[in-house]
Structures are given as structure tokens and as C-alpha cells.
Amino acid sequence: GQQLNQSPQSMFIQEGEDVSMNCTSSSIFNTWLWYKQDPGEGPVLLIALYKAGELTSNGRLTAQFGITRKDSFLNISASIPSDVGIYFCAGPAGDTDKLIFGTGTRLQVFP
Amino acid sequence: DTGVSQDPRHKITKRGQNVTFRCDPISEHNRLYWYRQTLGQGPEFLTYFQNEAQLEKSRLLSDRFSAERPKGSFSTLEIQRTEQGDSAMYLCASSPRSHTDTQYFGPGTRLTVL
């Protein structure tokens, strides 16, 4: 079945640093979604990507839909303490709308 | 603009009891999804509705699980004869007609089965 692998698994950075994480798949996705999840809460949608090569920003966050349609990248600039959480990539499985989620990247930001 | 809401946020029950969770989607969204998330994992798909029709069910959804969306608005997820393995976060999401794959999640219901 389709799987999404995220890297890195975790990151420990200092406040103010930029962050990059990525998500790869062995199969093609038509939509890439990036979510952030805080402990005990549901995932919050950050950015949605619908076309290969698309680059979309949301404040300090920028995400790209890979040209091969098998990967996506999320960058966070000038990190702040509230960026702490788990970041998931997700995409619809096959011809359905049920989402497959990546393995997650846990971000810790130190002051 | 109200998002997806779920009730209750937390539920503690004893093994063998039945539990029911409610989800209210974003009002103009016609699709509603249920996912389950265990500690350290990403959410896993359980089932989804388009209006009141249940279109797909995962193999994760055993016979003890049933979901309904009777009037195409809110949905309920019932677990009968709960087991300790049912302990998880149950997440509801909804999506708009324009992008049915773009799902907005609620805060979840944390179920603990003792």
C-alpha cells in the first residue's frame, strides 16, 4: 500500500533558526497536505498543495509539491517557541479521499 | 467561522461498556470522516460519509464499531463492548465540495478503556 516517509523524525533547534522537513512516497500523490498537531489536540491544516511544482506560503511556512509528485517539503523560517509540535504530511490514497499520513516530524524549539 | 467540533473531548470507560462520540462538521462541508490515532502514530482512516451516505469503511472498523450521519449534518461513532485496544484518540474531519481531499480536523475525543 501507499506509505509516506517523513524526515527527519525529530528536530531540536534554537529559536530563530530555519527548519526544513520533507515527505516522500513510492507512489504518486495528487494532493499534498501539511498539518501541525499539538499534544491532545487534532491536526491543524497548515498548507494544501494541488499541483506538481506548486510553492505555497502561509506566514513563515512555505511548502512545495515535488515535480515528481512523489515528495513534498515544508520550511519554517525564523522559528518561535509556539512552532513546537508534530508536523504531518498527508495525501489521499489512490482514487479515494481517505488520507494517508506520514510518520511525523517532531519539532522542539529552544529559547 | 466555527470549525469541526467533537464531544466529549475525553471519555474514560470500563471494558465491555458502550460509548458514543459526536462530531459536528463545518456547516457547508458535505463530507465527514472518522480517523483513529494511537500514541506516536499518524491518524488512520476509519470511515467517511458524503451527506448521509456512508461510502467507505476501513478494515480497522470491526463489527463493534458503527457510524451514522442520519441527516447529513452531525455524525456519531459508537463502539460497543469496548476493549482496552480501543483506547485511542478518535478524530473527525470534514471537507468542502471544492476540494474533498482537503480535510479539516476537530480536536478529537480521547478514549481510555480501563
PDB file of C-alpha atoms in Angstrom, chain A residues 29 75 80 110:
ATOM      1  CA  PHE A  29       0.043  11.822  -4.928  1.00  0.00           C
ATOM      2  CA  ASN A  75      10.080  25.007   5.512  1.00  0.00           C
ATOM      3  CA  ILE A  80       9.476  30.563  17.528  1.00  0.00           C
ATOM      4  CA  PHE A 110      14.720  26.034  22.481  1.00  0.00           C
TER       5      PHE A 110
END
